[in-house]
Amino acid sequence: MAFDYDLFVIGGGSGGVRAGRVAAETGAKVALAEEFRMGGTCVIRGCVPKKLMVFASGFAEAVADASDYGWDIRRGDFDWLRFRETLRAELSRLEGIYRTNLARPGTEIFDTRAAVADPHTVELADGRRVTAKHILVATGGRPFLPPETPGIEHAISSNEVFDLDALPKRMLIVGGGYIACEFACIFNGLGTEVTQFYRGAQILRGFDDEARGHLAEMIRGRGVNLHVGTDVAAIEKRDGGLWVKGSDGSEGLYDVVLYATGRKPNTEGLGLAEAGVRLGRWGQVEVDAYSQTSVPSIFAVGDVTDRVNLTPVAIREGAAFVETVFKGNPVAVDHADIPSAIFTQPEYGAVGLTEEQAREREEIEVYCACFRPMQKAFIGREERVLYKLIVSRATRRILGCHIIAPGAGEMIQMVGVAIKMGATKEDFDRTVAVHPTMSEEIVLMKSPVRTA
Ligand code: NDP
């Protein structure tokens, strides 16, 4: 049977673009449809603009530190609109690069929504139908806001946060995950008065308990008004701002209420279930280790599969799909020991198991260093960094590493390599320290703080 394309990719985010490009480079006839902007969540309204805001928000602290170090320097105000213009130009530049990289090997781009009509047919928004030997669903996810909260229509999500018309003076951030914690620190750094509500007992559920507690303390220490065990009872638009009643009985007035209460896979209206593709409880596409769905010609990668929702993982899944389907070399993505960072201030980098997970599995030793780093202690800052290693007593391998420190995102990448190679505590011990650095502590921790 002849098809219009060898591969039709739905979704121009990290996973879809990588798969489309490398498939086209094998000589396959490829098309890709994207309804919004090329680059997806990561480039357009996620990792990239977020990280640029992290950089922007770090300057207030840099100026304060410089002044305490002896520089004659004074902080002015942050010009949000000027930053926003530069940000928009940068995102357009990056979008252009994505588009060019995709088009160069010959991928045909449809700037429109597409849905699956049957296992080999895609229907475009204008009704046109095209056929493909393989269909790759890479439609990502979207913010979830609890619809039952009264007044939720007044809240924004991370999709809108980069386009605010003014820097809010008072902001409420709801949630305790990656996005909520990162934006709490970003806006706090930019000079906004930030309140954060998290419904559970401690932020960042699923991360190492000791690290969560340490980070919460650091975030509060920097001025974020973090309330745990608190949810929003109601939001009303009133004179002077958005009035929010908390489940703890508190009342507050804010310029912006940002919900960061998780994300849901983008599968609605895609025709997947009708085509026979099995979906999970949250609407995620169920796939095997090779990203194949229950319909053999349809594959899915990235956040839409709700495996590990991180850009580099989606990119690997996209590349592995092409290896498997177009290069005759079946590759399953290894989802173990993926390093990641939360770009709070200070940052939190983590790889491998938490102490709690490791204890469930085997006997462990825990090594910890918590101290005021030299650069900050010199100017009287109280903030402490945390370095933590979880070690198997039986194999001596490092099972997990948790770092809360400025630059932890950069450090954890390197530790991730060592852990992936199976490094033991003794491998760390025989590595000579780089002095004077903060990260030298990672090779200098001599005695466990506890065994379990
Ligand atoms: P997360 O799943 O990390 O966090 C969602 C938060 O919202 C949790 O604290 C959750 O609470 C809370 N929540 C969920 N539902 C409700 C509700 N109905 N009412 C009140 N609170 C609620 O999602 P994020 O949106 O922060 O991030 C999505 C994903 O994006 C992450 O999992 C991550 O994979 C990725 N990401 C990665 C980043 C990075 O690598 N630096 C940065 C940003 C995002 P509870 O814990 O009680 O369930």
Short mmCIF file of C-alpha atoms in Angstrom, two decimals, residues 25 27 45 66 72 96 114 134 153 170 172 186 201-202 204 211 233 286 289-291 328 352 368 395 408 450:
data_model
loop_
_atom_site.label_atom_id
_atom_site.label_comp_id
_atom_site.label_asym_id
_atom_site.label_seq_id
_atom_site.Cartn_x
_atom_site.Cartn_y
_atom_site.Cartn_z
CA GLU A 25 17.72 12.55 7.60
CA GLY A 27 15.69 9.64 3.64
CA ARG A 45 6.46 28.52 27.38
CA ALA A 66 28.43 43.02 45.17
CA ASP A 72 29.77 51.03 45.06
CA GLY A 96 13.07 29.93 13.62
CA ALA A 114 -3.98 17.50 13.17
CA HIS A 134 3.70 5.53 10.82
CA GLU A 153 -11.27 31.67 35.76
CA ARG A 170 1.60 40.86 44.94
CA LEU A 172 -0.21 34.11 44.85
CA ILE A 186 11.70 33.89 40.21
CA ALA A 201 2.56 18.98 54.41
CA GLN A 202 5.75 19.71 52.48
CA LEU A 204 8.04 18.80 46.22
CA ALA A 211 16.14 18.07 50.88
CA ALA A 233 -11.14 28.16 48.95
CA GLU A 286 0.06 4.00 26.83
CA ALA A 289 9.48 0.35 25.90
CA TYR A 290 9.82 1.28 22.19
CA SER A 291 7.12 3.98 22.41
CA GLY A 328 16.21 -1.28 12.15
CA GLY A 352 18.84 8.48 41.70
CA CYS A 368 25.45 14.78 54.44
CA THR A 395 27.59 -2.74 46.91
CA ALA A 408 23.23 22.65 41.74
CA ARG A 450 23.15 7.69 59.74
#
